PDB file of C-alpha atoms in Angstrom:
ATOM      1  CA  MET A  79      10.783  43.356  54.718  1.00 49.00           C
ATOM      2  CA  THR A  80      11.735  41.187  57.660  1.00 62.00           C
ATOM      3  CA  SER A  81      12.805  42.403  61.113  1.00 63.00           C
ATOM      4  CA  GLY A  82      16.449  42.244  60.045  1.00 63.00           C
ATOM      5  CA  GLU A  83      18.444  45.463  60.352  1.00 67.00           C
ATOM      6  CA  LEU A  84      19.635  47.187  57.155  1.00 68.00           C
ATOM      7  CA  TRP A  85      23.303  47.783  56.605  1.00 72.00           C
ATOM      8  CA  THR A  86      24.048  51.459  56.013  1.00 76.00           C
ATOM      9  CA  ARG A  87      26.185  52.896  53.219  1.00 79.00           C
ATOM     10  CA  ALA A  88      29.013  53.692  55.739  1.00 78.00           C
ATOM     11  CA  THR A  89      29.023  50.154  57.169  1.00 81.00           C
ATOM     12  CA  ALA A  90      28.936  48.610  53.663  1.00 81.00           C
ATOM     13  CA  ASP A  91      31.851  50.742  52.463  1.00 78.00           C
ATOM     14  CA  ARG A  92      34.163  49.607  55.260  1.00 78.00           C
ATOM     15  CA  TYR A  93      32.897  46.070  55.535  1.00 75.00           C
ATOM     16  CA  ASP A  94      35.573  44.457  53.422  1.00 70.00           C
ATOM     17  CA  ALA A  95      38.372  46.299  55.140  1.00 75.00           C
ATOM     18  CA  GLU A  96      37.169  45.140  58.533  1.00 74.00           C
ATOM     19  CA  GLU A  97      36.715  41.520  57.470  1.00 72.00           C
ATOM     20  CA  THR A  98      40.141  40.891  55.974  1.00 73.00           C
ATOM     21  CA  GLU A  99      40.639  37.774  58.117  1.00 75.00           C
ATOM     22  CA  MET A 100      37.391  36.232  56.936  1.00 75.00           C
ATOM     23  CA  SER A 101      38.470  37.005  53.367  1.00 73.00           C
ATOM     24  CA  SER A 102      41.845  35.299  53.709  1.00 82.00           C
ATOM     25  CA  ALA A 103      42.776  32.245  51.785  1.00 85.00           C
ATOM     26  CA  ALA A 104      42.977  30.229  55.034  1.00 85.00           C
ATOM     27  CA  VAL A 105      39.308  30.919  55.686  1.00 85.00           C
ATOM     28  CA  LEU A 106      37.892  31.128  52.195  1.00 94.00           C
ATOM     29  CA  GLY A 107      39.741  28.072  50.685  1.00 96.00           C
ATOM     30  CA  PRO A 108      37.966  25.409  52.734  1.00 97.00           C
ATOM     31  CA  THR A 109      34.700  27.349  52.477  1.00 98.00           C
ATOM     32  CA  LEU A 110      34.803  27.471  48.669  1.00 98.00           C
ATOM     33  CA  THR A 111      35.819  23.862  48.329  1.00 98.00           C
ATOM     34  CA  PHE A 112      33.011  22.667  50.628  1.00 98.00           C
ATOM     35  CA  LEU A 113      30.340  24.718  48.727  1.00 98.00           C
ATOM     36  CA  ALA A 114      31.691  23.920  45.207  1.00 98.00           C
ATOM     37  CA  GLU A 115      31.552  20.194  45.895  1.00 98.00           C
ATOM     38  CA  LEU A 116      27.970  20.447  47.058  1.00 98.00           C
ATOM     39  CA  ALA A 117      26.975  22.622  44.021  1.00 98.00           C
ATOM     40  CA  GLY A 118      28.452  20.144  41.556  1.00 98.00           C
ATOM     41  CA  ASP A 119      27.426  21.039  38.011  1.00 97.00           C
ATOM     42  CA  GLY A 120      24.412  23.078  39.223  1.00 98.00           C
ATOM     43  CA  ARG A 121      23.759  26.661  40.225  1.00 98.00           C
ATOM     44  CA  ALA A 122      24.227  28.095  43.721  1.00 98.00           C
ATOM     45  CA  LEU A 123      22.129  30.758  45.447  1.00 98.00           C
ATOM     46  CA  GLU A 124      23.582  32.724  48.365  1.00 98.00           C
ATOM     47  CA  PHE A 125      21.135  34.261  50.825  1.00 98.00           C
ATOM     48  CA  ALA A 126      22.419  37.618  52.191  1.00 96.00           C
ATOM     49  CA  ILE A 127      25.258  37.674  49.716  1.00 97.00           C
ATOM     50  CA  GLY A 128      26.505  41.021  51.067  1.00 95.00           C
ATOM     51  CA  THR A 129      29.607  42.369  49.357  1.00 95.00           C
ATOM     52  CA  GLY A 130      30.341  39.025  47.701  1.00 96.00           C
ATOM     53  CA  ARG A 131      32.972  37.792  50.106  1.00 95.00           C
ATOM     54  CA  VAL A 132      32.050  34.215  49.274  1.00 97.00           C
ATOM     55  CA  GLY A 133      29.866  34.505  46.134  1.00 98.00           C
ATOM     56  CA  VAL A 134      32.427  36.261  43.957  1.00 97.00           C
ATOM     57  CA  PRO A 135      35.333  33.774  44.473  1.00 97.00           C
ATOM     58  CA  LEU A 136      32.893  30.893  44.207  1.00 98.00           C
ATOM     59  CA  ARG A 137      31.766  32.246  40.824  1.00 98.00           C
ATOM     60  CA  GLU A 138      35.438  32.485  39.874  1.00 97.00           C
ATOM     61  CA  ARG A 139      35.740  28.786  40.581  1.00 96.00           C
ATOM     62  CA  GLY A 140      33.204  28.140  37.873  1.00 97.00           C
ATOM     63  CA  VAL A 141      30.070  27.773  39.913  1.00 98.00           C
ATOM     64  CA  PRO A 142      27.185  29.910  38.575  1.00 98.00           C
ATOM     65  CA  VAL A 143      26.069  32.008  41.577  1.00 98.00           C
ATOM     66  CA  ALA A 144      23.054  34.263  42.160  1.00 98.00           C
ATOM     67  CA  GLY A 145      22.404  36.239  45.313  1.00 98.00           C
ATOM     68  CA  ILE A 146      19.723  37.774  47.509  1.00 98.00           C
ATOM     69  CA  GLU A 147      20.655  40.822  49.514  1.00 96.00           C
ATOM     70  CA  LEU A 148      18.522  43.103  51.707  1.00 94.00           C
ATOM     71  CA  SER A 149      20.918  46.043  51.773  1.00 92.00           C
ATOM     72  CA  GLU A 150      21.233  47.960  48.482  1.00 94.00           C
ATOM     73  CA  HIS A 151      24.446  49.480  49.870  1.00 93.00           C
ATOM     74  CA  MET A 152      26.086  46.057  50.366  1.00 94.00           C
ATOM     75  CA  ALA A 153      24.941  44.995  46.898  1.00 96.00           C
ATOM     76  CA  ALA A 154      26.538  48.180  45.433  1.00 95.00           C
ATOM     77  CA  VAL A 155      29.909  47.231  46.872  1.00 95.00           C
ATOM     78  CA  LEU A 156      29.562  43.742  45.352  1.00 96.00           C
ATOM     79  CA  ARG A 157      28.658  45.341  42.029  1.00 97.00           C
ATOM     80  CA  ARG A 158      32.065  47.115  41.996  1.00 95.00           C
ATOM     81  CA  LYS A 159      33.650  43.664  41.774  1.00 96.00           C
ATOM     82  CA  VAL A 160      31.474  41.869  39.260  1.00 97.00           C
ATOM     83  CA  ASP A 161      28.718  42.748  36.811  1.00 97.00           C
ATOM     84  CA  GLU A 162      25.059  41.728  36.909  1.00 97.00           C
ATOM     85  CA  ASP A 163      25.352  39.276  34.096  1.00 97.00           C
ATOM     86  CA  THR A 164      28.117  37.420  35.759  1.00 97.00           C
ATOM     87  CA  LEU A 165      26.578  37.379  39.204  1.00 98.00           C
ATOM     88  CA  PRO A 166      22.968  38.520  39.399  1.00 98.00           C
ATOM     89  CA  VAL A 167      21.694  39.881  42.736  1.00 98.00           C
ATOM     90  CA  THR A 168      18.072  40.433  43.729  1.00 98.00           C
ATOM     91  CA  ILE A 169      17.361  43.079  46.413  1.00 96.00           C
ATOM     92  CA  GLY A 170      15.090  41.612  49.015  1.00 95.00           C
ATOM     93  CA  ASP A 171      14.953  39.611  52.243  1.00 95.00           C
ATOM     94  CA  MET A 172      16.067  36.009  52.423  1.00 96.00           C
ATOM     95  CA  ALA A 173      12.901  34.816  54.062  1.00 96.00           C
ATOM     96  CA  THR A 174      10.452  35.646  51.246  1.00 96.00           C
ATOM     97  CA  THR A 175      12.245  36.880  48.086  1.00 97.00           C
ATOM     98  CA  VAL A 176      12.133  34.441  45.151  1.00 97.00           C
ATOM     99  CA  VAL A 177      14.527  34.422  42.205  1.00 97.00           C
ATOM    100  CA  PRO A 178      13.953  32.479  38.937  1.00 95.00           C
ATOM    101  CA  GLY A 179      15.141  28.965  38.368  1.00 95.00           C
ATOM    102  CA  GLU A 180      16.256  25.955  40.446  1.00 97.00           C
ATOM    103  CA  PHE A 181      19.512  25.499  42.330  1.00 98.00           C
ATOM    104  CA  THR A 182      21.485  22.525  43.558  1.00 98.00           C
ATOM    105  CA  LEU A 183      22.837  24.618  46.404  1.00 98.00           C
ATOM    106  CA  VAL A 184      21.432  27.384  48.666  1.00 98.00           C
ATOM    107  CA  TYR A 185      23.837  28.587  51.330  1.00 98.00           C
ATOM    108  CA  LEU A 186      23.827  31.079  54.165  1.00 98.00           C
ATOM    109  CA  VAL A 187      27.208  31.744  55.914  1.00 97.00           C
ATOM    110  CA  TYR A 188      28.788  33.681  58.777  1.00 95.00           C
ATOM    111  CA  ASN A 189      25.906  33.540  61.273  1.00 95.00           C
ATOM    112  CA  THR A 190      23.639  35.549  58.975  1.00 95.00           C
ATOM    113  CA  ILE A 191      20.526  33.546  59.686  1.00 97.00           C
ATOM    114  CA  SER A 192      20.619  35.162  63.072  1.00 96.00           C
ATOM    115  CA  ASN A 193      19.873  38.508  61.437  1.00 95.00           C
ATOM    116  CA  LEU A 194      16.349  37.286  61.197  1.00 96.00           C
ATOM    117  CA  LEU A 195      15.035  38.267  64.674  1.00 95.00           C
ATOM    118  CA  THR A 196      12.044  35.952  65.062  1.00 95.00           C
ATOM    119  CA  GLN A 197      11.626  32.202  64.938  1.00 96.00           C
ATOM    120  CA  ASN A 198       8.873  32.509  62.357  1.00 96.00           C
ATOM    121  CA  GLU A 199      11.180  34.365  60.006  1.00 96.00           C
ATOM    122  CA  GLN A 200      13.957  31.821  60.424  1.00 97.00           C
ATOM    123  CA  VAL A 201      11.429  29.076  59.632  1.00 97.00           C
ATOM    124  CA  GLU A 202      10.338  31.036  56.456  1.00 97.00           C
ATOM    125  CA  CYS A 203      14.083  31.228  55.487  1.00 98.00           C
ATOM    126  CA  PHE A 204      14.257  27.485  55.474  1.00 98.00           C
ATOM    127  CA  ARG A 205      11.089  27.306  53.452  1.00 98.00           C
ATOM    128  CA  ASN A 206      12.452  29.770  51.044  1.00 98.00           C
ATOM    129  CA  ALA A 207      15.653  27.704  50.625  1.00 98.00           C
ATOM    130  CA  ALA A 208      13.506  24.613  49.992  1.00 98.00           C
ATOM    131  CA  ARG A 209      11.485  26.576  47.467  1.00 98.00           C
ATOM    132  CA  HIS A 210      14.615  27.318  45.422  1.00 98.00           C
ATOM    133  CA  LEU A 211      16.241  23.860  45.607  1.00 98.00           C
ATOM    134  CA  ALA A 212      16.037  21.204  42.891  1.00 98.00           C
ATOM    135  CA  PRO A 213      15.155  17.725  44.160  1.00 98.00           C
ATOM    136  CA  GLY A 214      18.344  16.418  45.831  1.00 98.00           C
ATOM    137  CA  GLY A 215      19.719  19.894  46.381  1.00 98.00           C
ATOM    138  CA  ARG A 216      21.245  21.090  49.650  1.00 98.00           C
ATOM    139  CA  PHE A 217      20.823  24.026  51.999  1.00 99.00           C
ATOM    140  CA  VAL A 218      23.970  24.964  54.026  1.00 98.00           C
ATOM    141  CA  VAL A 219      24.031  27.122  57.145  1.00 98.00           C
ATOM    142  CA  GLU A 220      27.057  28.279  59.056  1.00 98.00           C
ATOM    143  CA  LEU A 221      26.130  29.415  62.585  1.00 98.00           C
ATOM    144  CA  GLY A 222      27.805  29.827  65.953  1.00 96.00           C
ATOM    145  CA  VAL A 223      26.724  27.724  68.909  1.00 96.00           C
ATOM    146  CA  PRO A 224      25.186  30.093  71.567  1.00 92.00           C
ATOM    147  CA  PRO A 225      27.983  30.579  74.114  1.00 89.00           C
ATOM    148  CA  LEU A 226      25.652  30.418  77.126  1.00 91.00           C
ATOM    149  CA  ARG A 227      28.037  28.193  79.089  1.00 89.00           C
ATOM    150  CA  PHE A 228      30.199  31.274  79.515  1.00 88.00           C
ATOM    151  CA  LEU A 229      27.384  32.992  81.466  1.00 89.00           C
ATOM    152  CA  PRO A 230      27.521  32.392  85.242  1.00 87.00           C
ATOM    153  CA  PRO A 231      24.301  33.162  87.180  1.00 87.00           C
ATOM    154  CA  GLY A 232      23.612  36.903  87.050  1.00 86.00           C
ATOM    155  CA  GLN A 233      26.007  37.662  84.132  1.00 86.00           C
ATOM    156  CA  VAL A 234      24.505  38.894  80.853  1.00 84.00           C
ATOM    157  CA  ALA A 235      27.605  39.748  78.743  1.00 90.00           C
ATOM    158  CA  VAL A 236      30.291  37.595  77.111  1.00 89.00           C
ATOM    159  CA  PRO A 237      33.416  39.174  75.486  1.00 90.00           C
ATOM    160  CA  PHE A 238      34.338  37.693  72.106  1.00 88.00           C
ATOM    161  CA  ASP A 239      37.247  39.938  71.049  1.00 90.00           C
ATOM    162  CA  VAL A 240      39.696  42.130  73.008  1.00 91.00           C
ATOM    163  CA  SER A 241      42.440  43.511  70.864  1.00 89.00           C
ATOM    164  CA  ALA A 242      44.355  46.747  70.287  1.00 85.00           C
ATOM    165  CA  ARG A 243      41.821  48.209  67.886  1.00 85.00           C
ATOM    166  CA  HIS A 244      38.616  46.366  68.736  1.00 89.00           C
ATOM    167  CA  MET A 245      36.641  45.268  71.677  1.00 90.00           C
ATOM    168  CA  GLY A 246      33.530  43.141  71.199  1.00 92.00           C
ATOM    169  CA  LEU A 247      31.060  41.625  73.611  1.00 94.00           C
ATOM    170  CA  ASP A 248      27.579  40.011  73.406  1.00 94.00           C
ATOM    171  CA  THR A 249      24.714  40.709  75.736  1.00 95.00           C
ATOM    172  CA  PHE A 250      21.888  38.176  76.006  1.00 94.00           C
ATOM    173  CA  ASP A 251      18.140  38.137  76.500  1.00 93.00           C
ATOM    174  CA  LEU A 252      17.681  34.476  77.494  1.00 92.00           C
ATOM    175  CA  VAL A 253      13.900  34.604  77.266  1.00 93.00           C
ATOM    176  CA  GLU A 254      13.601  35.958  73.746  1.00 94.00           C
ATOM    177  CA  GLN A 255      16.855  34.248  72.424  1.00 96.00           C
ATOM    178  CA  ILE A 256      18.149  37.648  71.400  1.00 95.00           C
ATOM    179  CA  LEU A 257      21.812  38.624  71.635  1.00 94.00           C
ATOM    180  CA  VAL A 258      23.279  42.075  70.963  1.00 95.00           C
ATOM    181  CA  SER A 259      26.747  42.288  69.601  1.00 93.00           C
ATOM    182  CA  HIS A 260      28.526  45.499  70.816  1.00 94.00           C
ATOM    183  CA  HIS A 261      31.567  46.711  68.943  1.00 91.00           C
ATOM    184  CA  PHE A 262      34.035  49.347  70.017  1.00 91.00           C
ATOM    185  CA  THR A 263      36.435  50.025  67.164  1.00 89.00           C
ATOM    186  CA  ARG A 264      39.353  52.455  67.183  1.00 87.00           C
ATOM    187  CA  ASP A 265      39.374  54.174  63.789  1.00 80.00           C
ATOM    188  CA  GLY A 266      42.434  56.299  64.177  1.00 75.00           C
ATOM    189  CA  ASP A 267      45.350  56.992  66.460  1.00 76.00           C
ATOM    190  CA  ASP A 268      43.683  59.683  68.544  1.00 80.00           C
ATOM    191  CA  GLY A 269      42.234  57.170  71.067  1.00 77.00           C
ATOM    192  CA  ARG A 270      38.690  57.607  69.954  1.00 85.00           C
ATOM    193  CA  TYR A 271      36.468  54.576  69.473  1.00 87.00           C
ATOM    194  CA  ARG A 272      33.444  54.100  67.227  1.00 86.00           C
ATOM    195  CA  ARG A 273      30.624  52.273  68.909  1.00 90.00           C
ATOM    196  CA  GLU A 274      28.226  50.033  66.955  1.00 87.00           C
ATOM    197  CA  ASN A 275      25.771  47.223  67.871  1.00 89.00           C
ATOM    198  CA  SER A 276      23.619  44.728  66.089  1.00 91.00           C
ATOM    199  CA  ARG A 277      20.771  42.456  67.218  1.00 94.00           C
ATOM    200  CA  HIS A 278      20.599  38.733  66.458  1.00 95.00           C
ATOM    201  CA  ARG A 279      18.321  35.868  67.304  1.00 96.00           C
ATOM    202  CA  TYR A 280      20.437  32.840  68.264  1.00 96.00           C
ATOM    203  CA  ALA A 281      19.236  29.295  67.616  1.00 97.00           C
ATOM    204  CA  TRP A 282      20.387  25.854  68.681  1.00 96.00           C
ATOM    205  CA  PRO A 283      21.410  23.283  66.098  1.00 98.00           C
ATOM    206  CA  ALA A 284      18.473  21.026  67.052  1.00 97.00           C
ATOM    207  CA  GLU A 285      16.083  23.981  66.600  1.00 98.00           C
ATOM    208  CA  LEU A 286      17.440  24.446  63.026  1.00 98.00           C
ATOM    209  CA  ASP A 287      16.846  20.739  62.373  1.00 98.00           C
ATOM    210  CA  LEU A 288      13.208  21.227  63.304  1.00 98.00           C
ATOM    211  CA  MET A 289      12.975  24.243  60.974  1.00 98.00           C
ATOM    212  CA  ALA A 290      14.383  22.126  58.235  1.00 98.00           C
ATOM    213  CA  ARG A 291      11.875  19.350  58.861  1.00 98.00           C
ATOM    214  CA  ILE A 292       9.064  21.953  58.685  1.00 98.00           C
ATOM    215  CA  ALA A 293      10.418  23.021  55.292  1.00 98.00           C
ATOM    216  CA  GLY A 294      10.599  19.404  54.065  1.00 98.00           C
ATOM    217  CA  LEU A 295      14.407  19.049  54.284  1.00 98.00           C
ATOM    218  CA  GLU A 296      16.393  16.283  55.780  1.00 98.00           C
ATOM    219  CA  ARG A 297      19.649  16.748  57.691  1.00 98.00           C
ATOM    220  CA  GLU A 298      22.578  15.172  55.825  1.00 98.00           C
ATOM    221  CA  ARG A 299      25.559  16.125  58.001  1.00 98.00           C
ATOM    222  CA  ARG A 300      26.814  18.563  60.590  1.00 98.00           C
ATOM    223  CA  VAL A 301      30.493  19.408  61.095  1.00 98.00           C
ATOM    224  CA  ALA A 302      32.391  21.920  63.199  1.00 98.00           C
ATOM    225  CA  ASP A 303      34.113  23.822  60.454  1.00 97.00           C
ATOM    226  CA  TRP A 304      34.584  23.985  56.673  1.00 97.00           C
ATOM    227  CA  ASP A 305      37.379  21.439  56.865  1.00 97.00           C
ATOM    228  CA  GLY A 306      34.909  18.883  58.057  1.00 97.00           C
ATOM    229  CA  ALA A 307      36.124  18.448  61.684  1.00 98.00           C
ATOM    230  CA  PRO A 308      33.601  16.479  63.811  1.00 98.00           C
ATOM    231  CA  PHE A 309      30.932  18.533  65.570  1.00 98.00           C
ATOM    232  CA  THR A 310      31.149  17.970  69.395  1.00 97.00           C
ATOM    233  CA  GLN A 311      29.785  19.517  72.538  1.00 95.00           C
ATOM    234  CA  ASP A 312      32.780  21.806  72.619  1.00 95.00           C
ATOM    235  CA  SER A 313      32.373  23.183  69.074  1.00 97.00           C
ATOM    236  CA  ALA A 314      31.953  26.949  68.850  1.00 95.00           C
ATOM    237  CA  LYS A 315      30.073  26.764  65.517  1.00 97.00           C
ATOM    238  CA  HIS A 316      28.646  24.344  63.057  1.00 98.00           C
ATOM    239  CA  ILE A 317      28.276  23.920  59.376  1.00 98.00           C
ATOM    240  CA  SER A 318      24.998  22.080  58.701  1.00 98.00           C
ATOM    241  CA  VAL A 319      23.732  20.512  55.455  1.00 98.00           C
ATOM    242  CA  TRP A 320      20.099  19.675  54.801  1.00 98.00           C
ATOM    243  CA  ARG A 321      18.967  17.883  51.642  1.00 98.00           C
ATOM    244  CA  LYS A 322      15.709  18.252  49.709  1.00 98.00           C
ATOM    245  CA  PRO A 323      14.445  14.698  48.958  1.00 98.00           C
ATOM    246  CA  ALA A 324      14.696  13.612  45.351  1.00 93.00           C
TER     247      ALA A 324
END
């Protein structure tokens, strides 16, 4: 097991309900089109497939999908949607777990590579992707750009959501490249908030390129979103594609 934190049963059971925006057609449509084009006629492997937010509809588009997931509770929610023969899932971590066969696409979305809390584990994740890819196959990562420009001297926290039912902020350890996301969520109408937090290791795009080179992958493109907008210094996230040489 890696240093990544396990999702609990309670978190897994409410995950889909709390991520309705990320499961909307506006978000998923461009994501699925992007990934399906890269998969082509081959198979796709999703690292940290979770409840199947992306993997299940990608399979419905005709792309054979397999998954790796660390949390048995998240995989159990996915299994309510689709059976094992249709979308096989292996329980294990995305840095070391190996599944049978070769894939034309390995993908890792929604900042999830940051769940690996050390640089060594993130490097091993790239190596594991390369291990599964057929020659010419691609590895795709969706990751936010660290928002450190929002930190004036002496400040350690950046809010990322302030709404009626949720307040979220990130605190940063700039030496270890660790951020902690703090969530205060109002569950009912009695004014009470549920507090949760999760740890992540943030990485810069250039650092990921070096990890890819270590794994024997070559960067093919980097865009700002699933629609393919240009990546600039003002982009809040990136979608990066690395290719295994043929």
